[in-house]
Amino acid sequence: MRVGFMGLGAMGTPMALNLSRRFPIAVWNRSPSKYPLLRQAGAIVAETPQELAEKTDVVFTMLFDENAYQSILNEDFWKALRGKTLVNSSSVSVEFSHYLAGEARKAGAQFIEMPVSGSKVPAEQGQLIGMLAGDFDTAQQVKSIVEPMTKDAIYCGNIGMGLKTKYAVNVFLITMTAGLAESMALAKAQGLDIAAFGQVLDAGPMASAYSKMKIDKMVRQDYSPQATLEDCYNLTQLIVSASEEANAQTPLIQLCGSLYRRAIAQGHGKDDMIAVEKLLGNTDTSIETEKD
């Protein structure tokens, strides 16, 4: 089995590295800055997405957004993908996922949707949760391939159901993150011993591996990204669109989207998503509590 991977960002690089430990792998990225690390792991660097598809049997994509996909998925790429499988792991709209599935089908290829739950650290540890959608038999084949980078890969149904599952899961994740940030902002405003405050949260019944990681980052004021504010904001917009289509009420995610958008406007877009705490801790910033 020859595996290809396109998109070597904060998530894509560790995912590709984990796959390289079990399979021959070819990679492609817009910027060549990530290539040395993958070359050290034995990866072949493809000059174009078409070349990557030609040299592999299964192609994983982890690109930033739909525009990034549209710029590379040309006729030559689809021709090279004939008889192979394309697996999209990025967070895109359900509509775009159906578009990818349709284009793959016309090209004589298989398409599987597999967004993931988890950020940079779980990606490095091979502990992501994959949400598979598409043809069941093809999904089962992909499940056996993704073992090096996942804790589990769960079949969710037809195309669209993997993404819809991710949207629902991330409502909890994003609102919890904003809640942690607001809690820390209040602690600092009250002049608390921040180390002690963090220990109280870590010892309580709501503590988790995720909360401990984010609390530690705020205590140390380390905002290096595990998942960026920009990524988080983009996801809130996908969730809001999905909730409107489903006629579901998501007031908390709408508020979080507003907060993350303002944090990006303040220049924190490349920081970790917990850096929304900087916005909440800024007494000069007016925070609207209603949908923009």
Short mmCIF file of C-alpha atoms in Angstrom, two decimals:
data_model
loop_
_atom_site.label_atom_id
_atom_site.label_comp_id
_atom_site.label_asym_id
_atom_site.label_seq_id
_atom_site.Cartn_x
_atom_site.Cartn_y
_atom_site.Cartn_z
CA MET A 1 0.00 0.00 0.00
CA ARG A 2 1.44 3.35 -1.08
CA VAL A 3 0.05 6.36 0.78
CA GLY A 4 0.02 10.02 -0.27
CA PHE A 5 -0.54 13.02 1.97
CA MET A 6 -1.31 16.59 0.88
CA GLY A 7 -1.23 19.46 3.39
CA LEU A 8 1.60 19.50 5.93
CA GLY A 9 0.34 22.01 8.46
CA ALA A 10 0.21 21.67 12.24
CA MET A 11 -2.03 18.61 11.91
CA GLY A 12 -0.96 17.22 8.56
CA THR A 13 2.73 16.89 9.41
CA PRO A 14 2.34 14.59 12.45
CA MET A 15 -0.41 12.63 10.67
CA ALA A 16 1.87 12.02 7.70
CA LEU A 17 4.80 11.14 9.96
CA ASN A 18 2.73 8.52 11.77
CA LEU A 19 1.59 7.00 8.49
CA SER A 20 5.20 6.91 7.26
CA ARG A 21 6.09 4.54 10.10
CA ARG A 22 3.98 1.82 8.48
CA PHE A 23 3.63 2.67 4.77
CA PRO A 24 5.75 4.04 1.93
CA ILE A 25 4.56 7.65 1.70
CA ALA A 26 4.69 10.53 -0.77
CA VAL A 27 3.87 14.08 0.34
CA TRP A 28 2.98 17.42 -1.22
CA ASN A 29 2.64 20.85 0.35
CA ARG A 30 2.38 24.41 -0.96
CA SER A 31 5.40 25.46 1.06
CA PRO A 32 8.52 23.26 1.02
CA SER A 33 9.44 24.19 4.61
CA LYS A 34 8.02 20.92 6.03
CA TYR A 35 9.74 18.65 3.51
CA PRO A 36 13.06 18.10 5.38
CA LEU A 37 11.29 16.48 8.34
CA LEU A 38 9.30 14.18 6.07
CA ARG A 39 12.33 13.33 3.97
CA GLN A 40 14.14 12.26 7.15
CA ALA A 41 11.24 9.89 7.77
CA GLY A 42 11.72 8.38 4.30
CA ALA A 43 8.95 10.22 2.46
CA ILE A 44 9.11 10.95 -1.26
CA VAL A 45 8.33 14.57 -2.14
CA ALA A 46 5.98 14.97 -5.10
CA GLU A 47 6.35 18.06 -7.27
CA THR A 48 2.60 18.34 -7.91
CA PRO A 49 -0.66 16.88 -6.56
CA GLN A 50 -0.95 14.98 -9.86
CA GLU A 51 2.44 13.34 -9.34
CA LEU A 52 1.47 12.42 -5.79
CA ALA A 53 -1.72 10.73 -7.00
CA GLU A 54 0.20 8.88 -9.71
CA LYS A 55 2.68 7.43 -7.19
CA THR A 56 0.20 6.32 -4.52
CA ASP A 57 -2.87 4.14 -3.92
CA VAL A 58 -4.61 6.21 -1.23
CA VAL A 59 -4.38 10.00 -0.98
CA PHE A 60 -5.11 11.85 2.27
CA THR A 61 -5.80 15.58 2.20
CA MET A 62 -5.50 18.01 5.12
CA LEU A 63 -5.72 21.41 3.47
CA PHE A 64 -6.73 24.69 5.13
CA ASP A 65 -10.08 25.36 3.47
CA GLU A 66 -12.19 24.81 0.38
CA ASN A 67 -10.36 27.47 -1.61
CA ALA A 68 -7.11 25.56 -1.08
CA TYR A 69 -8.75 22.44 -2.50
CA GLN A 70 -10.22 24.22 -5.51
CA SER A 71 -6.79 25.56 -6.45
CA ILE A 72 -5.21 22.11 -6.81
CA LEU A 73 -7.96 19.66 -7.73
CA ASN A 74 -7.67 20.08 -11.48
CA GLU A 75 -8.40 17.69 -14.35
CA ASP A 76 -4.90 16.23 -14.28
CA PHE A 77 -5.24 15.35 -10.60
CA TRP A 78 -8.57 13.61 -11.07
CA LYS A 79 -7.23 11.61 -14.03
CA ALA A 80 -4.26 10.46 -11.93
CA LEU A 81 -6.64 9.38 -9.16
CA ARG A 82 -8.53 6.87 -11.30
CA GLY A 83 -8.86 3.50 -9.52
CA LYS A 84 -7.59 4.96 -6.24
CA THR A 85 -9.06 6.38 -3.02
CA LEU A 86 -9.18 10.00 -1.86
CA VAL A 87 -9.63 10.57 1.90
CA ASN A 88 -10.41 14.11 3.06
CA SER A 89 -9.54 14.81 6.71
CA SER A 90 -10.11 18.57 6.69
CA SER A 91 -13.13 20.39 8.08
CA VAL A 92 -15.14 21.56 5.08
CA SER A 93 -18.83 22.02 4.39
CA VAL A 94 -21.04 19.01 3.77
CA GLU A 95 -21.90 20.48 0.38
CA PHE A 96 -18.22 20.59 -0.59
CA SER A 97 -17.70 17.03 0.62
CA HIS A 98 -20.50 15.87 -1.69
CA TYR A 99 -18.80 17.80 -4.50
CA LEU A 100 -15.52 15.96 -3.83
CA ALA A 101 -17.34 12.64 -3.75
CA GLY A 102 -19.05 13.41 -7.06
CA GLU A 103 -15.80 14.44 -8.76
CA ALA A 104 -14.05 11.32 -7.47
CA ARG A 105 -16.87 9.13 -8.75
CA LYS A 106 -16.70 10.73 -12.21
CA ALA A 107 -12.94 10.13 -12.23
CA GLY A 108 -13.38 6.46 -11.38
CA ALA A 109 -12.04 6.88 -7.83
CA GLN A 110 -13.37 6.18 -4.35
CA PHE A 111 -13.96 8.98 -1.84
CA ILE A 112 -14.05 8.76 1.94
CA GLU A 113 -14.74 11.58 4.35
CA MET A 114 -12.72 11.41 7.55
CA PRO A 115 -12.59 14.59 9.61
CA VAL A 116 -10.71 14.12 12.87
CA SER A 117 -11.24 15.11 16.47
CA GLY A 118 -8.08 16.20 18.25
CA SER A 119 -5.41 18.85 17.89
CA LYS A 120 -1.62 18.89 17.44
CA VAL A 121 -0.64 16.81 20.50
CA PRO A 122 -3.09 13.93 19.85
CA ALA A 123 -1.99 14.06 16.20
CA GLU A 124 1.64 13.66 17.28
CA GLN A 125 0.70 10.81 19.61
CA GLY A 126 -1.40 9.00 17.00
CA GLN A 127 -4.48 9.48 19.18
CA LEU A 128 -6.87 11.25 16.83
CA ILE A 129 -10.49 10.14 16.49
CA GLY A 130 -11.49 9.65 12.87
CA MET A 131 -15.10 10.05 11.74
CA LEU A 132 -15.47 7.94 8.59
CA ALA A 133 -18.26 8.43 6.07
CA GLY A 134 -18.95 7.03 2.63
CA ASP A 135 -19.08 3.52 1.18
CA PHE A 136 -18.90 1.13 4.13
CA ASP A 137 -16.49 -1.39 2.61
CA THR A 138 -14.12 1.33 1.43
CA ALA A 139 -14.32 2.98 4.83
CA GLN A 140 -13.32 -0.29 6.49
CA GLN A 141 -10.29 -0.51 4.22
CA VAL A 142 -9.33 3.07 5.13
CA LYS A 143 -9.84 2.28 8.82
CA SER A 144 -7.10 -0.32 8.67
CA ILE A 145 -4.74 2.19 7.02
CA VAL A 146 -5.27 5.02 9.52
CA GLU A 147 -4.43 2.95 12.61
CA PRO A 148 -0.98 4.60 13.02
CA MET A 149 -2.55 8.05 13.44
CA THR A 150 -5.82 7.31 15.25
CA LYS A 151 -6.98 6.08 18.62
CA ASP A 152 -10.16 4.98 16.86
CA ALA A 153 -11.89 5.51 13.52
CA ILE A 154 -15.66 5.32 13.77
CA TYR A 155 -18.00 4.77 10.83
CA CYS A 156 -20.71 7.45 10.90
CA GLY A 157 -22.70 6.75 7.73
CA ASN A 158 -23.01 8.20 4.26
CA ILE A 159 -21.05 11.20 2.95
CA GLY A 160 -21.76 14.20 5.16
CA MET A 161 -22.33 12.25 8.35
CA GLY A 162 -18.66 12.33 9.36
CA LEU A 163 -18.59 16.12 9.08
CA LYS A 164 -21.93 16.52 10.84
CA THR A 165 -20.59 14.39 13.69
CA LYS A 166 -17.53 16.62 13.90
CA TYR A 167 -19.68 19.76 13.98
CA ALA A 168 -21.71 18.40 16.90
CA VAL A 169 -18.62 17.25 18.82
CA ASN A 170 -16.90 20.58 18.32
CA VAL A 171 -19.79 22.58 19.75
CA PHE A 172 -18.80 21.01 23.07
CA LEU A 173 -15.08 21.51 22.48
CA ILE A 174 -15.28 25.16 21.39
CA THR A 175 -17.72 26.29 24.07
CA MET A 176 -15.70 24.47 26.74
CA THR A 177 -12.55 26.23 25.54
CA ALA A 178 -14.24 29.62 25.72
CA GLY A 179 -15.52 28.76 29.20
CA LEU A 180 -12.02 27.88 30.40
CA ALA A 181 -10.68 31.12 28.93
CA GLU A 182 -13.39 33.19 30.63
CA SER A 183 -12.76 31.41 33.93
CA MET A 184 -9.04 32.24 33.72
CA ALA A 185 -9.74 35.84 32.73
CA LEU A 186 -11.91 36.30 35.82
CA ALA A 187 -9.28 34.67 38.04
CA LYS A 188 -6.64 37.08 36.79
CA ALA A 189 -8.96 40.09 37.12
CA GLN A 190 -9.58 39.15 40.76
CA GLY A 191 -5.86 38.89 41.46
CA LEU A 192 -5.90 35.20 42.32
CA ASP A 193 -2.84 33.01 42.64
CA ILE A 194 -3.04 31.66 39.09
CA ALA A 195 -0.95 28.55 39.78
CA ALA A 196 -3.23 27.62 42.69
CA PHE A 197 -6.32 28.36 40.61
CA GLY A 198 -5.05 26.04 37.89
CA GLN A 199 -4.44 23.30 40.44
CA VAL A 200 -8.02 23.62 41.72
CA LEU A 201 -9.40 23.21 38.18
CA ASP A 202 -7.09 20.28 37.49
CA ALA A 203 -8.18 18.51 40.69
CA GLY A 204 -11.90 18.98 40.10
CA PRO A 205 -14.48 16.64 38.54
CA MET A 206 -14.56 18.56 35.23
CA ALA A 207 -10.84 18.08 34.58
CA SER A 208 -9.77 16.23 31.45
CA ALA A 209 -6.58 15.74 29.46
CA TYR A 210 -7.75 18.60 27.24
CA SER A 211 -8.58 21.02 30.06
CA LYS A 212 -5.29 20.29 31.82
CA MET A 213 -3.39 21.07 28.61
CA LYS A 214 -5.21 24.37 28.02
CA ILE A 215 -5.03 25.47 31.66
CA ASP A 216 -1.29 24.84 31.65
CA LYS A 217 -0.92 26.97 28.51
CA MET A 218 -2.78 29.87 30.13
CA VAL A 219 -0.84 29.61 33.39
CA ARG A 220 2.45 29.69 31.47
CA GLN A 221 1.11 32.22 28.93
CA ASP A 222 2.18 29.85 26.17
CA TYR A 223 -0.06 30.49 23.20
CA SER A 224 1.88 28.46 20.62
CA PRO A 225 -0.79 26.78 18.50
CA GLN A 226 -2.12 23.29 18.91
CA ALA A 227 -5.18 24.42 16.97
CA THR A 228 -5.20 28.06 15.86
CA LEU A 229 -7.82 30.70 16.49
CA GLU A 230 -8.26 30.98 12.72
CA ASP A 231 -9.03 27.28 12.41
CA CYS A 232 -11.43 27.48 15.33
CA TYR A 233 -13.25 30.48 13.88
CA ASN A 234 -13.62 28.78 10.49
CA LEU A 235 -15.13 25.78 12.23
CA THR A 236 -17.64 27.94 14.13
CA GLN A 237 -18.87 29.27 10.79
CA LEU A 238 -19.33 25.76 9.40
CA ILE A 239 -21.22 24.78 12.56
CA VAL A 240 -23.50 27.84 12.38
CA SER A 241 -24.33 27.08 8.73
CA ALA A 242 -25.01 23.43 9.55
CA SER A 243 -27.23 24.35 12.50
CA GLU A 244 -29.24 26.78 10.39
CA GLU A 245 -29.79 24.10 7.75
CA ALA A 246 -30.88 21.63 10.44
CA ASN A 247 -33.04 24.27 12.17
CA ALA A 248 -31.10 23.68 15.40
CA GLN A 249 -30.46 26.30 18.09
CA THR A 250 -26.75 27.00 18.72
CA PRO A 251 -26.55 30.33 20.58
CA LEU A 252 -23.33 29.44 22.40
CA ILE A 253 -21.40 28.63 19.23
CA GLN A 254 -22.63 31.87 17.67
CA LEU A 255 -21.26 33.80 20.64
CA CYS A 256 -17.98 31.89 20.45
CA GLY A 257 -17.71 32.72 16.77
CA SER A 258 -18.07 36.40 17.61
CA LEU A 259 -15.40 36.15 20.31
CA TYR A 260 -12.95 34.32 18.08
CA ARG A 261 -13.51 36.75 15.23
CA ARG A 262 -12.68 39.66 17.54
CA ALA A 263 -9.59 37.88 18.84
CA ILE A 264 -8.41 37.40 15.25
CA ALA A 265 -9.01 41.10 14.58
CA GLN A 266 -6.70 41.85 17.53
CA GLY A 267 -3.93 39.86 15.84
CA HIS A 268 -4.24 36.50 17.64
CA GLY A 269 -5.33 34.42 14.64
CA LYS A 270 -2.14 32.32 14.53
CA ASP A 271 -2.19 31.72 18.30
CA ASP A 272 -3.71 28.71 20.00
CA MET A 273 -7.49 28.86 20.29
CA ILE A 274 -7.21 29.32 24.06
CA ALA A 275 -5.68 32.74 23.32
CA VAL A 276 -9.26 34.03 23.25
CA GLU A 277 -8.43 34.56 26.93
CA LYS A 278 -6.40 37.59 25.82
CA LEU A 279 -9.56 39.15 24.44
CA LEU A 280 -11.62 38.33 27.53
CA GLY A 281 -8.90 39.69 29.79
CA ASN A 282 -8.71 43.01 27.92
CA THR A 283 -10.75 45.48 29.96
CA ASP A 284 -10.63 47.98 27.10
CA THR A 285 -12.51 45.64 24.78
CA SER A 286 -16.29 45.70 24.69
CA ILE A 287 -17.76 42.22 24.30
CA GLU A 288 -21.19 41.99 22.76
CA THR A 289 -23.19 39.02 23.97
CA GLU A 290 -25.64 38.92 21.08
CA LYS A 291 -25.12 37.47 17.61
CA ASP A 292 -23.35 39.89 15.27
#
